[in-house]
Coordinates of C-alpha atoms in Angstrom, one line a residue:
X8 CA 27.2 156.9 122.4
X9 CA 27.5 158.8 119.2
X10 CA 28.8 156.8 116.3
X11 CA 32.6 157.2 115.8
X12 CA 33.9 158.3 112.5
X13 CA 36.4 155.9 110.7
X14 CA 39.4 158.0 111.8
X15 CA 38.1 158.4 115.4
X16 CA 37.5 154.7 115.8
X17 CA 41.0 153.9 114.4
X18 CA 42.7 156.3 116.8
X19 CA 40.6 155.1 119.8
X20 CA 41.4 151.5 119.0
X21 CA 45.1 152.2 118.7
X22 CA 45.0 153.9 122.0
X23 CA 43.3 150.9 123.5
X24 CA 46.0 148.6 122.2
X25 CA 48.7 150.9 123.5
X26 CA 47.1 151.1 127.0
X27 CA 46.4 147.3 127.2
X28 CA 49.7 145.4 127.4
X29 CA 48.1 142.4 129.2
X30 CA 44.6 140.8 129.4
X31 CA 44.2 142.4 132.8
X32 CA 44.7 145.9 131.4
X33 CA 42.5 145.1 128.4
X34 CA 39.7 144.3 130.8
X35 CA 40.4 147.3 133.1
X36 CA 40.2 149.6 130.1
X37 CA 37.0 147.8 128.9
X38 CA 35.4 148.4 132.3
X39 CA 36.3 152.1 132.1
X40 CA 34.8 152.3 128.6
X41 CA 31.6 150.5 129.6
X42 CA 31.1 152.7 132.8
X43 CA 31.4 155.8 130.6
X44 CA 28.5 154.5 128.6
X45 CA 26.1 153.8 131.5
X46 CA 26.9 150.1 132.1
X47 CA 26.6 148.9 135.7
X48 CA 29.0 146.4 137.2
X49 CA 27.6 143.2 138.6
X50 CA 29.4 140.8 141.0
X51 CA 29.2 137.1 140.7
X52 CA 29.1 136.9 144.5
X53 CA 26.1 139.3 144.8
X54 CA 22.4 139.1 144.0
X55 CA 21.4 140.5 140.6
X56 CA 18.4 142.6 139.9
X57 CA 18.0 143.2 136.1
X58 CA 15.4 145.3 134.3
X59 CA 14.5 146.1 130.7
X60 CA 16.7 148.7 129.2
X61 CA 19.5 147.9 131.7
X62 CA 23.2 147.8 130.7
X63 CA 25.4 145.5 132.8
X64 CA 28.8 143.8 132.9
X65 CA 30.5 141.1 135.1
X66 CA 34.3 140.4 135.3
X67 CA 36.0 137.1 136.0
X68 CA 39.6 136.9 137.2
X69 CA 40.2 140.5 136.1
X70 CA 41.0 139.1 132.6
X71 CA 37.6 138.1 131.3
X72 CA 34.5 140.2 130.9
X73 CA 30.9 139.7 129.8
X74 CA 28.8 142.8 129.1
X75 CA 25.1 142.7 128.1
X76 CA 22.0 144.8 127.6
X77 CA 18.5 143.7 128.6
X78 CA 15.9 144.2 125.8
X79 CA 12.2 144.7 126.3
X80 CA 11.1 141.8 124.1
X81 CA 10.3 138.2 124.9
X82 CA 13.7 136.7 125.7
X83 CA 12.4 133.2 125.0
X84 CA 11.4 134.3 121.5
X85 CA 14.1 136.8 120.8
X86 CA 17.1 134.9 122.1
X87 CA 20.6 136.4 122.7
X88 CA 22.8 138.2 120.2
X89 CA 26.3 137.2 121.3
X90 CA 29.7 138.4 120.1
X91 CA 32.8 136.7 121.6
X92 CA 36.5 137.6 121.5
X93 CA 39.6 137.1 123.6
X94 CA 41.8 139.4 125.7
X95 CA 45.1 137.5 125.6
X96 CA 48.0 137.6 123.1
X97 CA 51.1 135.5 122.6
X98 CA 54.2 136.6 124.4
X99 CA 56.7 136.0 127.2
X100 CA 55.7 135.5 130.8
X101 CA 58.0 135.9 133.7
X102 CA 58.5 132.6 135.7
X103 CA 58.6 132.3 139.5
X104 CA 62.3 132.5 140.4
X105 CA 62.4 135.5 138.1
X106 CA 66.1 136.2 137.6
X107 CA 69.2 134.3 136.6
X108 CA 72.7 135.7 137.3
X109 CA 75.4 134.4 135.0
X110 CA 79.1 133.9 135.8
X111 CA 79.8 136.9 133.7
X112 CA 77.6 139.1 135.8
X113 CA 74.6 139.4 133.5
X114 CA 71.2 139.5 135.2
X115 CA 68.6 137.8 133.0
X116 CA 64.8 137.4 133.4
X117 CA 63.7 133.8 133.5
X118 CA 60.7 133.6 131.1
X119 CA 58.5 131.1 129.4
X120 CA 56.7 131.4 126.1
X121 CA 52.9 132.1 126.3
X122 CA 51.1 130.9 123.2
X123 CA 52.4 130.7 119.6
X124 CA 54.7 133.7 119.6
X125 CA 57.0 134.3 116.6
X126 CA 60.2 134.4 118.8
X127 CA 62.5 136.0 116.2
X128 CA 60.4 139.2 116.4
X129 CA 61.1 139.6 120.2
X130 CA 64.9 140.1 119.7
X131 CA 66.6 143.5 119.9
X132 CA 63.5 145.4 120.9
X133 CA 63.2 147.4 124.1
X134 CA 60.8 145.5 126.4
X135 CA 58.7 146.7 129.3
X136 CA 56.9 144.7 132.1
X137 CA 53.2 144.6 132.9
X138 CA 50.7 142.4 134.6
X139 CA 49.4 142.0 138.2
X140 CA 50.8 141.3 141.6
X141 CA 48.9 140.0 144.6
X142 CA 49.4 141.7 148.0
X143 CA 47.8 141.3 151.4
X144 CA 46.1 144.5 152.7
X145 CA 44.1 144.6 155.9
X146 CA 44.0 140.9 156.0
X147 CA 42.6 140.5 152.5
X148 CA 44.3 139.4 149.2
X149 CA 44.3 142.4 146.8
X150 CA 45.3 142.7 143.2
X151 CA 47.4 145.5 141.9
X152 CA 47.9 146.1 138.2
X153 CA 51.4 146.8 137.1
X154 CA 52.6 148.7 134.0
X155 CA 56.2 149.6 134.1
X156 CA 56.1 151.7 130.9
X157 CA 59.8 152.0 130.3
X158 CA 62.4 149.9 128.4
X159 CA 63.8 147.8 131.2
X160 CA 65.2 144.8 129.3
X161 CA 66.1 143.4 125.8
X162 CA 66.9 140.0 124.2
X163 CA 70.1 140.7 122.2
X164 CA 70.6 138.8 119.0
X165 CA 73.8 136.8 118.5
X166 CA 76.0 138.6 116.0
X167 CA 76.3 137.2 112.5
X168 CA 80.0 136.5 113.0
X169 CA 79.2 133.8 115.6
X170 CA 76.1 132.6 113.7
X171 CA 76.9 132.5 110.0
X172 CA 73.7 130.8 109.0
X173 CA 71.4 133.1 111.0
X174 CA 69.6 134.2 107.8
X175 CA 68.9 130.7 106.7
X176 CA 68.4 128.9 110.0
X177 CA 66.4 130.8 112.6
X178 CA 65.7 128.1 115.2
X179 CA 65.7 129.2 118.8
X180 CA 66.0 127.2 122.0
X181 CA 63.1 128.4 124.2
X182 CA 65.0 127.7 127.4
X183 CA 68.3 129.3 126.7
X184 CA 68.0 131.7 123.8
X185 CA 65.2 134.0 124.7
X186 CA 66.1 135.2 128.2
X187 CA 66.0 139.0 128.4
X188 CA 68.9 141.0 129.8
X189 CA 67.7 143.1 132.7
X190 CA 70.8 144.6 134.2
X191 CA 74.3 143.8 135.5
X192 CA 75.1 142.2 138.8
X193 CA 75.1 144.5 141.8
X194 CA 77.1 143.6 144.9
X195 CA 74.9 142.7 147.9
X196 CA 71.8 142.1 145.8
X197 CA 70.3 138.6 145.9
X198 CA 69.1 137.3 142.5
X199 CA 65.6 137.0 143.9
X200 CA 65.5 140.7 144.6
X201 CA 66.2 142.2 141.2
X202 CA 62.6 142.0 139.9
X203 CA 61.1 142.8 143.3
X204 CA 63.4 145.9 143.6
X205 CA 62.1 147.0 140.2
X206 CA 58.5 146.6 141.2
X207 CA 59.2 148.5 144.4
X208 CA 61.0 151.3 142.6
X209 CA 58.6 151.7 139.7
X210 CA 55.2 150.6 141.1
X211 CA 55.6 151.6 144.7
X212 CA 54.8 148.2 146.1
X213 CA 57.0 147.0 149.0
X214 CA 58.7 143.8 147.9
X215 CA 57.9 142.2 151.2
X216 CA 54.2 142.8 150.5
X217 CA 54.2 140.8 147.3
X218 CA 52.8 137.3 147.6
X219 CA 52.8 136.3 143.9
X220 CA 52.7 137.8 140.5
X221 CA 51.6 137.2 136.9
X222 CA 53.9 139.4 134.8
X223 CA 54.5 139.6 131.1
X224 CA 56.9 141.4 128.8
X225 CA 55.6 143.7 126.1
X226 CA 57.1 145.9 123.4
X227 CA 57.9 149.4 124.7
X228 CA 57.4 150.9 121.3
X229 CA 53.8 152.0 120.8
X230 CA 51.6 151.1 117.9
X231 CA 51.5 153.6 115.0
X232 CA 49.7 154.4 111.8
X233 CA 51.8 153.8 108.7
X234 CA 51.7 153.4 104.9
X235 CA 51.7 156.0 102.1
X236 CA 48.4 157.4 103.4
X237 CA 48.6 156.1 107.0
X238 CA 46.0 153.6 106.0
X239 CA 47.6 150.8 108.0
X240 CA 48.2 150.1 111.7
X241 CA 51.4 148.5 113.0
X242 CA 51.0 147.5 116.6
X243 CA 51.3 144.8 119.2
X244 CA 48.2 142.7 120.2
X245 CA 46.1 143.5 117.2
X246 CA 45.2 139.8 117.6
X247 CA 42.9 140.0 119.3
X248 CA 42.3 143.4 121.0
X249 CA 41.1 145.0 117.7
X250 CA 38.1 142.6 117.9
X251 CA 37.6 143.3 121.6
X252 CA 37.5 147.0 120.9
X253 CA 35.2 146.7 117.9
X254 CA 32.8 144.5 119.9
X255 CA 32.8 146.9 122.9
X256 CA 32.3 149.9 120.6
X257 CA 29.3 148.2 118.8
X258 CA 27.7 147.3 122.1
X259 CA 28.2 150.8 123.5
X260 CA 26.9 152.5 120.4
X261 CA 23.8 150.2 120.0
X262 CA 20.4 151.7 120.6
X263 CA 18.5 151.4 123.9
X264 CA 14.8 150.5 124.0
X265 CA 15.0 147.6 121.6
X266 CA 13.7 144.0 121.9
X267 CA 17.1 142.5 121.4
X268 CA 19.2 141.0 124.2
X269 CA 22.9 141.9 123.3
X270 CA 25.9 140.1 124.8
X271 CA 29.6 140.8 124.4
X272 CA 32.1 138.3 126.0
X273 CA 35.9 138.7 126.0
X274 CA 37.7 135.6 127.3
X275 CA 41.2 135.0 128.5
X276 CA 43.6 132.1 127.6
X277 CA 42.5 131.6 124.0
X278 CA 46.1 131.5 122.9
X279 CA 46.8 128.5 125.1
X280 CA 43.6 126.5 124.6
X281 CA 40.8 128.4 126.5
X282 CA 40.7 125.7 129.2
X283 CA 40.5 127.8 132.4
X284 CA 37.9 129.3 134.6
X285 CA 38.0 132.5 132.6
X286 CA 38.5 130.8 129.2
X287 CA 35.9 130.2 126.5
X288 CA 35.8 126.4 127.4
X289 CA 34.6 127.3 130.9
X290 CA 31.0 127.6 132.1
X291 CA 31.2 131.4 132.6
X292 CA 29.2 132.3 129.5
X293 CA 26.5 129.5 129.8
X294 CA 26.1 130.2 133.5
X295 CA 25.8 134.0 132.9
X296 CA 23.2 133.5 130.2
X297 CA 21.2 131.2 132.5
X298 CA 21.5 133.7 135.3
X299 CA 20.1 136.5 133.1
X300 CA 17.2 134.3 132.1
X301 CA 16.4 133.2 135.7
X302 CA 16.7 136.8 136.9
X303 CA 14.2 137.9 134.3
X304 CA 11.7 135.3 135.4
X305 CA 12.2 132.7 132.7
X306 CA 11.5 129.0 133.5
X307 CA 14.0 126.4 132.5
X308 CA 12.0 125.5 129.4
X309 CA 11.9 129.2 128.4
X310 CA 15.6 129.5 128.9
X311 CA 16.3 126.7 126.6
X312 CA 13.9 128.3 124.1
X313 CA 16.0 131.5 124.4
X314 CA 19.2 129.5 123.6
X315 CA 17.5 127.8 120.6
X316 CA 16.6 131.3 119.3
X317 CA 20.1 132.8 119.9
X318 CA 23.0 133.4 117.5
X319 CA 26.7 134.1 118.1
X320 CA 29.7 135.6 116.4
X321 CA 33.3 134.4 117.3
X322 CA 35.5 137.4 116.5
X323 CA 39.2 136.7 116.1
X324 CA 41.7 138.1 113.6
X325 CA 42.0 136.3 110.2
X326 CA 44.9 135.6 107.8
X327 CA 45.3 138.1 105.0
X328 CA 47.0 136.9 101.9
X329 CA 50.7 137.6 102.4
X330 CA 52.3 139.6 99.5
X331 CA 55.5 137.5 99.6
X332 CA 54.0 134.1 100.4
X333 CA 50.8 134.0 98.4
X334 CA 51.2 130.3 97.7
X335 CA 50.4 129.6 101.4
X336 CA 46.8 130.5 100.8
X337 CA 43.8 128.8 99.1
X338 CA 43.7 129.9 95.4
X339 CA 40.0 130.9 95.5
X340 CA 39.6 132.4 99.0
X341 CA 42.1 135.2 99.4
X342 CA 41.2 138.0 101.9
X343 CA 43.3 141.2 101.8
X344 CA 43.7 144.2 104.2
X345 CA 41.0 146.8 103.6
X346 CA 38.5 144.3 102.1
X347 CA 36.3 144.0 105.2
X348 CA 35.8 141.3 107.8
X349 CA 36.6 137.7 106.9
X350 CA 34.3 134.8 107.3
X351 CA 36.3 131.7 108.3
X352 CA 35.4 128.2 107.2
X353 CA 36.8 124.8 108.3
X354 CA 35.5 121.3 107.4
X355 CA 37.3 120.0 110.5
X356 CA 35.5 122.5 112.7
X357 CA 38.5 124.4 113.8
X358 CA 36.2 127.3 112.9
X359 CA 32.5 127.0 113.8
X360 CA 31.0 128.6 110.7
X361 CA 28.2 126.8 108.9
X362 CA 26.0 128.0 106.0
X363 CA 23.3 129.5 108.3
X364 CA 25.7 131.3 110.6
X365 CA 27.7 132.7 107.7
X366 CA 24.4 133.9 106.2
X367 CA 23.3 135.9 109.2
X368 CA 26.7 137.6 109.4
X369 CA 26.6 138.4 105.6
X370 CA 23.2 139.9 106.2
X371 CA 24.6 142.1 109.0
X372 CA 27.4 143.3 106.6
X373 CA 24.9 144.1 103.9
X374 CA 22.7 146.0 106.4
X375 CA 25.8 147.9 107.5
X376 CA 26.9 148.4 103.9
X377 CA 30.3 147.0 104.6
X378 CA 32.2 144.5 102.4
X379 CA 33.1 141.0 103.6
X380 CA 35.5 138.3 102.5
X381 CA 35.9 134.6 103.0
X382 CA 38.8 132.4 104.1
X383 CA 39.6 128.7 104.2
X384 CA 42.9 127.0 104.8
X385 CA 44.9 125.2 102.0
X386 CA 44.2 121.5 102.4
X387 CA 47.9 120.8 103.2
X388 CA 48.2 123.5 105.9
X389 CA 46.6 123.3 109.4
X390 CA 45.5 126.7 110.5
X391 CA 44.8 128.1 113.9
X392 CA 41.7 127.8 116.0
X393 CA 39.4 130.2 117.8
X394 CA 36.9 130.4 120.6
X395 CA 34.1 129.6 118.1
X396 CA 33.9 125.8 118.6
X397 CA 33.8 126.4 122.4
X398 CA 31.0 129.0 122.1
X399 CA 28.9 126.8 119.9
X400 CA 29.7 123.6 121.7
X401 CA 29.0 124.8 125.3
X402 CA 25.9 126.8 124.5
X403 CA 24.5 124.9 121.5
X404 CA 24.1 128.2 119.7
X405 CA 25.0 128.6 116.0
X406 CA 28.3 130.5 115.7
X407 CA 30.1 132.1 112.8
X408 CA 33.9 132.7 113.0
X409 CA 35.0 136.0 111.6
X410 CA 37.9 138.4 111.9
X411 CA 39.8 141.4 110.7
X412 CA 42.4 140.4 108.1
X413 CA 46.0 140.8 109.4
X414 CA 49.6 140.2 108.4
X415 CA 52.4 139.0 110.8
X416 CA 49.9 137.3 113.1
X417 CA 51.5 136.4 116.4
X418 CA 54.5 138.7 115.8
X419 CA 55.4 141.1 118.5
X420 CA 54.1 143.7 115.9
X421 CA 51.1 142.8 113.8
X422 CA 49.7 144.7 110.8
X423 CA 46.2 145.5 109.5
X424 CA 44.2 148.1 107.5
X425 CA 42.7 150.7 109.8
X426 CA 39.4 150.7 107.8
X427 CA 38.8 147.0 108.6
X428 CA 38.2 147.7 112.2
X429 CA 35.6 150.2 111.4
X430 CA 33.9 147.7 109.0
X431 CA 33.9 145.1 111.8
X432 CA 32.4 147.5 114.3
X433 CA 29.7 148.5 111.9
X434 CA 28.8 144.9 111.0
X435 CA 28.6 144.1 114.8
X436 CA 26.3 147.0 115.4
X437 CA 24.0 146.0 112.6
X438 CA 24.0 142.4 114.0
X439 CA 23.0 143.7 117.4
X440 CA 20.3 146.1 116.2
X441 CA 18.7 144.6 113.1
X442 CA 15.8 142.2 112.9
X443 CA 15.9 138.8 111.2
X444 CA 19.0 137.2 112.7
X445 CA 17.2 134.7 115.0
X446 CA 18.0 131.0 114.7

């Protein structure tokens, strides 16, 4: 893969965000990207046959993916170069028993909050529906991805005349205040059929064929470039699909015929704790690394040598200093948009960075000639967490937590500098390719 220019990467990443309203679509589009760059799909249920120079990927639950290249060096000595990210984003998920019909004839979707969404940002925006449904075809359970890319519902705000303190008190009841309006009651339609009818009309799936679904709402308005010089990106799901795309691009661009064994993993369910079969707290990555080693003929002892010689990067977006709330940030560590990837530190190990792991990422940035920044929470503010502690804890591999600096994290629309995603991709590529990063 030829190296993307800064503008090409920004445009391609924005298209990836727009095309990936759910973790399922993020993985589907990642698969297409990898196949276009000579990666071969492996199945967990089938026998693997790996060879030096090979490019492979394996998918879990259609929402988690691990891609890797096989180097020609001694794996026990070289170890793995691992970059991890996550495919999910905060939002609203449609519950079973999808619709509620009010006495006034409104048909509302019954939803629950997924992750730490900023609920106020979901009001008064045209919302679309995407996800997956499970159907039975020829006696087998089959998944169908759904993307109804049209504005089908909205969560209307209560007018200020009935809520005089709305600008000073923005609390919302998650059960009663965030139910989106879908349509008005139609005579002869059962409440359980409104969503099924929508899926039948827009996705061509017979409502009697649907066994179950996992569907989410997403903002119909697409991401855009903005700013005086279009230097910024405003879009949904920047956290964390920008890191997924940067990691995929770096892996696809990396050179063949090297000694290094490169791995990229994008997990689901980070926003709700990572505790699932496809989350970072699962055995999916450790088992995959072990399977690679065993397939290449390593003994148990040699595999553990490989782990001891491995390094890892946890890539998740970072908090940029907010221009209107600068006092929320540490006075000495203040990353800004456009300043390059951010190395994240936490004495309580909410981030996995230590001095050694920070150093090898700094060396990658220097090699790629990109700037980097550092972040640590104020002592009186508890920040978020990442997949970093899971990566390092389950694999015993040193891990550095880094991320592109963003504003409005967990809003329905987030904000970043376009150049930072190029910086991250270049640092990732250097990490994959350069010598000297072994543990």
